């Protein structure tokens, strides 16, 4: 199953991921960084299994992230 | 009355912080977490580093200013409060702010504020306006010294006081990168790569070479220089007397994204120049020497910015730095033999040989330079060391595995 990986530490909280895919991302009110909803924490990175249908949009988000901390694996 | 001039150095890492202290800075500025204009830089500090930064600076009687000067969004309010609470707790000397939310929260928490250059303050009325929130203003980088002087004169004449009850202090940039956008308000990077300079993620599009082509005729337009958006770096070492004369009291050096050798060299030289001015000993010969030394570290060529009212047009000819020296990474520290004062390093790339000039950067002491006069490679005296070798050299600094070893070569 494809997944999204988020290296959250380096997030600068620009909010673009949330703008583009609000069903997967939220801006944390607590620390101002993006949160990958329902993801699992694995060694400092957050991983979320996604449906094939979300891969294309997720790739666009990964491309848009200014600090390139989002990876999409098919 | 003699004015105390404050030399303010950038600290983007513990290495640079130590370098600033070593070089004699009176104050340092730095960012934590993501809400500062160098958020993208790899070594930014974490909130938990504040205590250590403050402790170190207090020990050396150096003031601490924290930058919180990005565009602030709704979702940033909580982290902003969290950061400010820690700033208050650690007694950081001031917050450098551009957004009104930051100023307002600081006011509530009684944290001193300095208005960031991002706020583009260019006249006395703006200074007056910000006086009810702050104690110092970093003026817009685009003003001439004449305009700066008018502002400082008016502050004294009208007795414009900040929150602390003291006269407003004026700060300007004296050295480092300039940018083509007014007060750094640039959207190029956001437009092309979705990467907002105003959130500390500038991709430096302006530093690339460009051609201008007429779409109708396909003809390339004649322009003087391909780097049409990349100004040279600001350097005021030869007009520093005029800068002081303009009534500013805080002199800021740009470069939180730059290495400790840059911070050390630039801070040290400006410190020397300030001393020379004070002692009536600010000579042409000295200025020449200082310039040569400044050219050794990162720069895009120098000009004196907008301060003398010259028109814009000093564009760099360099894609990167025009520094006359560069540091080449060769390896890292391993351990220190305190009794013998010997440091051990592992060579990870390239070679070093007797006589080479070395630089060590460290989060514990900043920078250290020395020539290799004695070299022991894998336990035996030698003249060269290559990748994979373990070397020991006599050194006065306590070496740890967090230190990096560089060779200094001509660029
Ligand atoms: S796009 Fe990247 S930097 Fe921006 S909020 Fe999302 S994860 Fe963070």
XYZ file of N, CA, C and O in Angstrom, chain B residues 234-363:
520
model
N 26.654 44.209 1.485
C 26.906 45.459 2.193
C 28.209 45.352 2.979
O 28.462 44.351 3.643
N 29.036 46.405 2.866
C 30.244 46.472 3.694
C 30.457 47.943 4.024
O 30.547 48.779 3.131
N 30.506 48.272 5.290
C 30.626 49.685 5.668
C 31.922 49.963 6.413
O 32.037 50.984 7.083
N 32.884 49.050 6.282
C 34.109 49.205 7.062
C 34.817 50.525 6.747
O 35.453 51.106 7.604
N 34.661 51.015 5.502
C 35.332 52.280 5.180
C 34.471 53.519 5.396
O 34.932 54.634 5.141
N 33.235 53.340 5.844
C 32.421 54.535 6.167
C 31.881 54.421 7.592
O 30.902 55.069 7.960
N 32.546 53.592 8.382
C 32.037 53.317 9.726
C 31.981 54.578 10.592
O 31.094 54.727 11.431
N 32.910 55.501 10.361
C 32.873 56.765 11.121
C 31.596 57.540 10.807
O 30.963 58.116 11.688
N 31.213 57.514 9.521
C 29.983 58.217 9.126
C 28.758 57.520 9.722
O 27.775 58.164 10.082
N 28.831 56.208 9.779
C 27.720 55.434 10.362
C 27.523 55.837 11.832
O 26.410 56.104 12.269
N 28.625 55.898 12.573
C 28.547 56.266 13.982
C 27.996 57.694 14.111
O 27.167 57.988 14.953
N 28.470 58.525 13.193
C 28.053 59.915 13.207
C 26.546 60.079 12.954
O 25.943 61.078 13.315
N 25.938 59.081 12.334
C 24.504 59.193 12.033
C 23.648 58.981 13.277
O 22.429 59.092 13.232
N 24.287 58.640 14.387
C 23.531 58.544 15.643
C 22.969 57.170 15.960
O 22.247 57.006 16.937
N 23.320 56.166 15.146
C 22.828 54.822 15.452
C 23.642 54.250 16.618
O 24.796 54.630 16.815
N 23.029 53.358 17.390
C 23.772 52.804 18.522
C 23.933 51.282 18.442
O 24.703 50.699 19.189
N 23.178 50.647 17.549
C 23.346 49.202 17.400
C 23.749 48.912 15.953
O 23.082 49.354 15.013
N 24.862 48.215 15.771
C 25.348 47.893 14.432
C 25.186 46.397 14.211
O 25.785 45.586 14.909
N 24.383 46.052 13.209
C 24.042 44.643 13.026
C 24.795 44.032 11.855
O 24.914 44.620 10.789
N 25.276 42.821 12.094
C 25.945 42.064 11.038
C 24.978 40.985 10.571
O 24.435 40.240 11.394
N 24.769 40.895 9.264
C 23.855 39.872 8.725
C 24.586 38.535 8.673
O 25.808 38.505 8.601
N 23.857 37.424 8.701
C 24.513 36.146 8.441
C 24.204 34.994 9.382
O 25.103 34.243 9.738
N 22.933 34.813 9.742
C 22.624 33.676 10.597
C 22.769 32.352 9.861
O 22.851 31.298 10.472
N 22.790 32.431 8.514
C 22.933 31.199 7.748
C 24.405 30.891 7.443
O 24.718 29.914 6.795
N 25.302 31.761 7.878
C 26.709 31.600 7.505
C 27.526 30.909 8.593
O 27.098 30.806 9.729
N 28.725 30.476 8.214
C 29.558 29.675 9.106
C 30.230 30.485 10.207
O 30.284 31.717 10.150
N 30.769 29.783 11.215
C 31.404 30.462 12.341
C 32.626 31.279 11.944
O 32.938 32.285 12.580
N 33.334 30.870 10.860
C 34.531 31.626 10.461
C 34.122 33.001 9.948
O 34.816 33.997 10.170
N 32.958 33.071 9.278
C 32.430 34.353 8.803
C 32.069 35.238 10.000
O 32.471 36.397 10.086
N 31.333 34.665 10.932
C 30.897 35.421 12.108
C 32.116 35.947 12.870
O 32.176 37.117 13.249
N 33.100 35.092 13.048
C 34.295 35.471 13.794
C 35.042 36.609 13.109
O 35.319 37.649 13.705
N 35.352 36.409 11.825
C 36.150 37.398 11.095
C 35.447 38.754 11.035
O 36.033 39.785 11.353
N 34.181 38.733 10.619
C 33.473 40.004 10.431
C 33.309 40.734 11.772
O 33.576 41.931 11.874
N 32.904 39.998 12.799
C 32.702 40.637 14.101
C 34.010 41.238 14.614
O 34.065 42.379 15.071
N 35.084 40.463 14.502
C 36.366 40.901 15.018
C 36.833 42.179 14.322
O 37.309 43.115 14.959
N 36.667 42.196 13.005
C 37.150 43.357 12.261
C 36.340 44.617 12.575
O 36.895 45.696 12.782
N 35.024 44.478 12.637
C 34.209 45.654 12.974
C 34.501 46.128 14.392
O 34.501 47.325 14.678
N 34.753 45.188 15.260
C 35.093 45.539 16.647
C 36.386 46.369 16.665
O 36.482 47.393 17.330
N 37.365 45.894 15.905
C 38.644 46.617 15.820
C 38.448 48.010 15.251
O 39.009 48.988 15.741
N 37.609 48.080 14.213
C 37.382 49.374 13.567
C 36.696 50.342 14.525
O 37.026 51.530 14.575
N 35.756 49.826 15.304
C 35.055 50.686 16.270
C 36.045 51.232 17.299
O 35.992 52.399 17.686
N 36.952 50.348 17.695
C 37.948 50.758 18.681
C 38.854 51.841 18.079
O 39.159 52.853 18.716
N 39.245 51.617 16.836
C 40.112 52.584 16.166
C 39.432 53.949 16.064
O 40.061 54.986 16.272
N 38.147 53.940 15.755
C 37.417 55.214 15.662
C 37.416 55.908 17.022
O 37.673 57.102 17.132
N 37.160 55.115 18.038
C 37.109 55.665 19.393
C 38.453 56.278 19.781
O 38.516 57.316 20.435
N 39.527 55.628 19.337
C 40.867 56.106 19.704
C 41.457 57.079 18.696
O 42.653 57.340 18.695
N 40.614 57.568 17.784
C 41.067 58.506 16.761
C 42.185 57.944 15.898
O 43.142 58.619 15.567
N 42.032 56.704 15.559
C 43.116 55.994 14.915
C 42.604 55.202 13.707
O 43.077 54.126 13.387
N 41.545 55.742 13.094
C 40.841 55.050 12.004
C 41.480 55.482 10.678
O 41.093 56.485 10.094
N 42.520 54.745 10.265
C 43.310 55.200 9.123
C 43.013 54.436 7.838
O 42.485 53.332 7.873
N 43.409 55.062 6.715
C 43.237 54.449 5.399
C 43.933 53.101 5.327
O 43.388 52.136 4.780
N 45.144 53.033 5.875
C 45.931 51.788 5.820
C 45.188 50.662 6.534
O 45.103 49.550 6.043
N 44.643 51.008 7.695
C 43.921 49.994 8.457
C 42.702 49.508 7.675
O 42.426 48.316 7.608
N 41.980 50.445 7.089
C 40.777 50.091 6.335
C 41.133 49.116 5.216
O 40.439 48.118 4.991
N 42.258 49.410 4.527
C 42.725 48.507 3.456
C 42.915 47.086 3.992
O 42.452 46.114 3.402
N 43.612 46.987 5.127
C 43.887 45.686 5.737
C 42.596 44.963 6.111
O 42.428 43.781 5.864
N 41.675 45.724 6.697
C 40.404 45.124 7.116
C 39.644 44.581 5.914
O 39.057 43.514 5.956
N 39.678 45.369 4.835
C 38.949 44.944 3.635
C 39.495 43.620 3.114
O 38.742 42.717 2.747
N 40.820 43.534 3.080
C 41.446 42.299 2.599
C 41.018 41.121 3.478
O 40.673 40.048 2.995
N 40.986 41.359 4.779
C 40.594 40.285 5.704
C 39.117 39.914 5.517
O 38.755 38.740 5.553
N 38.279 40.909 5.298
C 36.847 40.624 5.111
C 36.596 39.849 3.829
O 35.676 39.043 3.740
N 37.435 40.102 2.822
C 37.265 39.413 1.545
C 37.571 37.924 1.639
O 37.210 37.149 0.756
N 38.237 37.535 2.705
C 38.591 36.127 2.843
C 37.383 35.253 3.164
O 37.358 34.079 2.855
N 36.391 35.818 3.824
C 35.213 35.009 4.165
C 34.057 35.316 3.218
O 34.139 36.247 2.413
N 32.990 34.529 3.338
C 31.890 34.589 2.378
C 31.469 36.009 2.013
O 31.162 36.830 2.863
N 31.478 36.305 0.715
C 30.961 37.598 0.240
C 30.669 37.525 -1.241
O 31.192 36.688 -1.953
N 29.806 38.408 -1.708
C 29.476 38.480 -3.130
C 30.085 39.734 -3.748
O 29.536 40.315 -4.665
N 31.190 40.177 -3.205
C 31.751 41.466 -3.609
C 31.081 42.511 -2.719
O 29.987 42.276 -2.197
N 31.754 43.629 -2.512
C 31.232 44.616 -1.559
C 30.821 45.933 -2.190
O 31.385 46.379 -3.173
N 29.862 46.570 -1.592
C 29.571 47.989 -1.828
C 28.962 48.531 -0.541
O 28.716 47.760 0.393
N 28.741 49.837 -0.483
C 28.323 50.391 0.810
C 26.809 50.551 0.898
O 26.295 51.319 1.705
N 26.082 49.769 0.050
C 24.625 49.771 0.144
C 24.042 51.104 -0.276
O 24.589 51.793 -1.125
N 22.936 51.470 0.332
C 22.224 52.683 -0.055
C 22.619 53.868 0.817
O 22.111 54.969 0.640
N 23.507 53.621 1.772
C 23.780 54.643 2.788
C 24.299 55.969 2.247
O 24.064 57.005 2.823
N 25.058 55.930 1.154
C 25.587 57.199 0.640
C 24.707 57.757 -0.481
O 25.081 58.668 -1.194
N 23.546 57.153 -0.639
C 22.597 57.667 -1.616
C 22.934 57.313 -3.045
O 22.441 57.927 -3.986
N 23.779 56.301 -3.210
C 24.106 55.924 -4.584
C 22.963 55.126 -5.189
O 22.255 54.408 -4.502
N 22.849 55.225 -6.513
C 21.751 54.488 -7.136
C 22.059 52.999 -7.132
O 23.224 52.589 -7.102
N 21.001 52.242 -7.209
C 21.134 50.798 -7.224
C 21.859 50.403 -8.502
O 21.640 50.999 -9.535
N 22.725 49.482 -8.448
C 23.423 49.125 -9.672
C 24.703 48.381 -9.384
O 25.468 48.051 -10.281
N 24.958 48.113 -8.111
C 26.144 47.336 -7.788
C 25.755 45.867 -7.749
O 25.439 45.318 -6.711
N 25.722 45.257 -8.924
C 25.312 43.853 -8.979
C 26.515 42.942 -8.872
O 27.582 43.233 -9.359
N 26.305 41.836 -8.278
C 27.400 40.901 -8.114
C 27.751 40.253 -9.454
O 26.936 40.190 -10.359
N 28.990 39.797 -9.558
C 29.380 39.075 -10.772
C 29.572 37.618 -10.440
O 30.095 36.848 -11.238
N 29.156 37.249 -9.250
C 29.435 35.899 -8.784
C 28.174 35.108 -8.511
O 27.272 35.606 -7.883
N 28.159 33.862 -8.976
C 27.017 33.024 -8.654
C 26.995 32.710 -7.166
O 25.973 32.562 -6.548
N 28.162 32.600 -6.565
C 28.216 32.284 -5.137
C 29.083 33.296 -4.441
O 28.931 34.493 -4.620
N 30.026 32.816 -3.690
C 30.856 33.712 -2.915
C 32.094 34.139 -3.692
O 32.617 33.396 -4.508
N 32.572 35.365 -3.415
C 33.818 35.841 -4.005
C 34.923 35.801 -2.963
O 35.931 36.477 -3.093
N 34.710 35.039 -1.920
C 35.695 34.969 -0.843
C 37.042 34.527 -1.410
O 37.100 33.693 -2.308
N 38.134 35.082 -0.859
C 39.450 34.736 -1.385
C 40.002 33.462 -0.739
O 40.971 32.903 -1.186
N 39.348 33.054 0.343
C 39.746 31.789 0.958
C 38.518 30.917 1.117
O 37.408 31.420 1.222
N 38.721 29.605 1.144
C 37.573 28.772 1.478
C 37.989 27.631 2.389
O 39.164 27.271 2.458
N 37.003 27.088 3.089
C 37.315 25.975 3.962
C 36.853 24.698 3.286
O 35.782 24.649 2.701
N 37.718 23.680 3.348
C 37.389 22.398 2.722
C 37.294 21.362 3.831
O 38.239 21.189 4.609
N 36.169 20.672 3.890
C 35.960 19.688 4.948
C 36.911 18.512 4.770
O 37.040 17.969 3.677
N 37.618 18.114 5.826
C 38.479 16.928 5.716
C 38.131 15.821 6.710
O 38.381 14.655 6.449
N 37.548 16.169 7.832
C 37.229 15.097 8.774
C 36.620 15.611 10.055
O 36.223 16.766 10.138
N 36.564 14.727 11.057
C 35.963 15.180 12.309
C 36.782 14.774 13.528
O 37.669 13.912 13.460
N 36.470 15.434 14.640
C 37.196 15.184 15.872
C 36.886 13.811 16.425
O 35.841 13.222 16.135
N 37.825 13.259 17.235
C 37.568 11.968 17.854
C 37.683 12.093 19.370
O 36.729 11.890 20.075
N 38.890 12.448 19.832
C 38.995 12.668 21.272
C 40.161 13.587 21.615
O 40.922 14.006 20.748
N 40.263 13.876 22.919
C 41.293 14.809 23.358
C 42.077 14.218 24.509
O 41.521 13.633 25.434
N 43.393 14.316 24.405
C 44.254 13.860 25.491
C 44.659 15.104 26.283
O 45.589 15.827 25.895
N 43.919 15.358 27.367
C 44.062 16.627 28.089
C 45.473 16.866 28.608
O 45.989 17.979 28.526
N 46.079 15.834 29.165
C 47.396 16.022 29.769
C 48.427 16.445 28.743
O 49.179 17.396 28.942
N 48.433 15.723 27.626
C 49.422 15.999 26.585
C 48.993 17.138 25.669
O 49.752 17.601 24.824
N 47.736 17.587 25.810
C 47.169 18.619 24.927
C 47.263 18.211 23.456
O 47.803 18.924 22.606
N 46.768 17.005 23.202
C 46.793 16.463 21.847
C 45.363 16.146 21.426
O 44.602 15.573 22.205
N 45.016 16.531 20.199
C 43.686 16.228 19.678
C 43.772 15.151 18.617
O 44.702 15.129 17.818
N 42.775 14.254 18.641
C 42.754 13.208 17.617
C 41.595 13.456 16.654
O 40.486 13.790 17.064
N 41.875 13.269 15.364
C 40.863 13.477 14.329
C 40.876 12.293 13.365
O 41.891 11.614 13.218
N 39.739 12.081 12.683
C 39.691 11.060 11.642
C 39.519 11.780 10.305
O 38.647 12.640 10.160
N 40.383 11.455 9.358
C 40.287 12.078 8.033
C 39.231 11.320 7.234
O 39.340 10.110 7.021
N 38.206 12.025 6.800
C 37.109 11.355 6.087
C 37.145 11.594 4.590
O 36.541 10.858 3.820
N 37.844 12.645 4.172
C 37.912 12.933 2.741
C 39.131 13.807 2.465
O 39.544 14.578 3.329
N 39.727 13.652 1.282
C 40.874 14.487 0.907
C 42.137 14.153 1.689
O 42.256 13.091 2.292
N 43.080 15.105 1.675
C 44.347 14.893 2.371
C 44.716 16.146 3.153
O 44.231 17.231 2.857
N 45.582 15.967 4.142
C 46.203 17.140 4.755
C 47.688 16.857 4.893
O 48.103 15.700 4.956
N 48.473 17.928 4.918
C 49.915 17.721 5.036
C 50.521 18.771 5.959
O 49.865 19.772 6.278
N 51.782 18.534 6.319
C 52.501 19.475 7.175
C 52.431 20.872 6.579
O 52.537 21.033 5.363
N 52.269 21.845 7.415
C 52.249 23.226 6.934
C 50.858 23.712 6.543
O 50.634 24.913 6.424
N 49.913 22.782 6.329
C 48.552 23.196 5.969
C 47.961 24.053 7.067
O 48.263 23.889 8.240
N 47.061 24.950 6.633
C 46.406 25.738 7.644
C 45.032 25.117 7.922
O 44.255 24.831 7.020
N 44.797 24.807 9.181
C 43.596 24.076 9.578
C 42.601 24.973 10.291
O 42.988 25.936 10.949
N 41.340 24.605 10.163
C 40.330 25.286 10.969
C 39.440 24.227 11.605
O 39.036 23.276 10.946
N 39.166 24.386 12.883
C 38.275 23.462 13.572
C 37.061 24.257 14.036
O 37.212 25.319 14.632
N 35.859 23.762 13.702
C 34.659 24.431 14.205
C 34.016 23.523 15.245
O 34.010 22.307 15.096
N 33.503 24.160 16.289
C 32.997 23.367 17.407
C 31.811 24.031 18.087
O 31.817 25.244 18.287
N 30.802 23.233 18.460
C 29.689 23.809 19.213
C 30.110 24.175 20.633
O 29.377 24.830 21.360
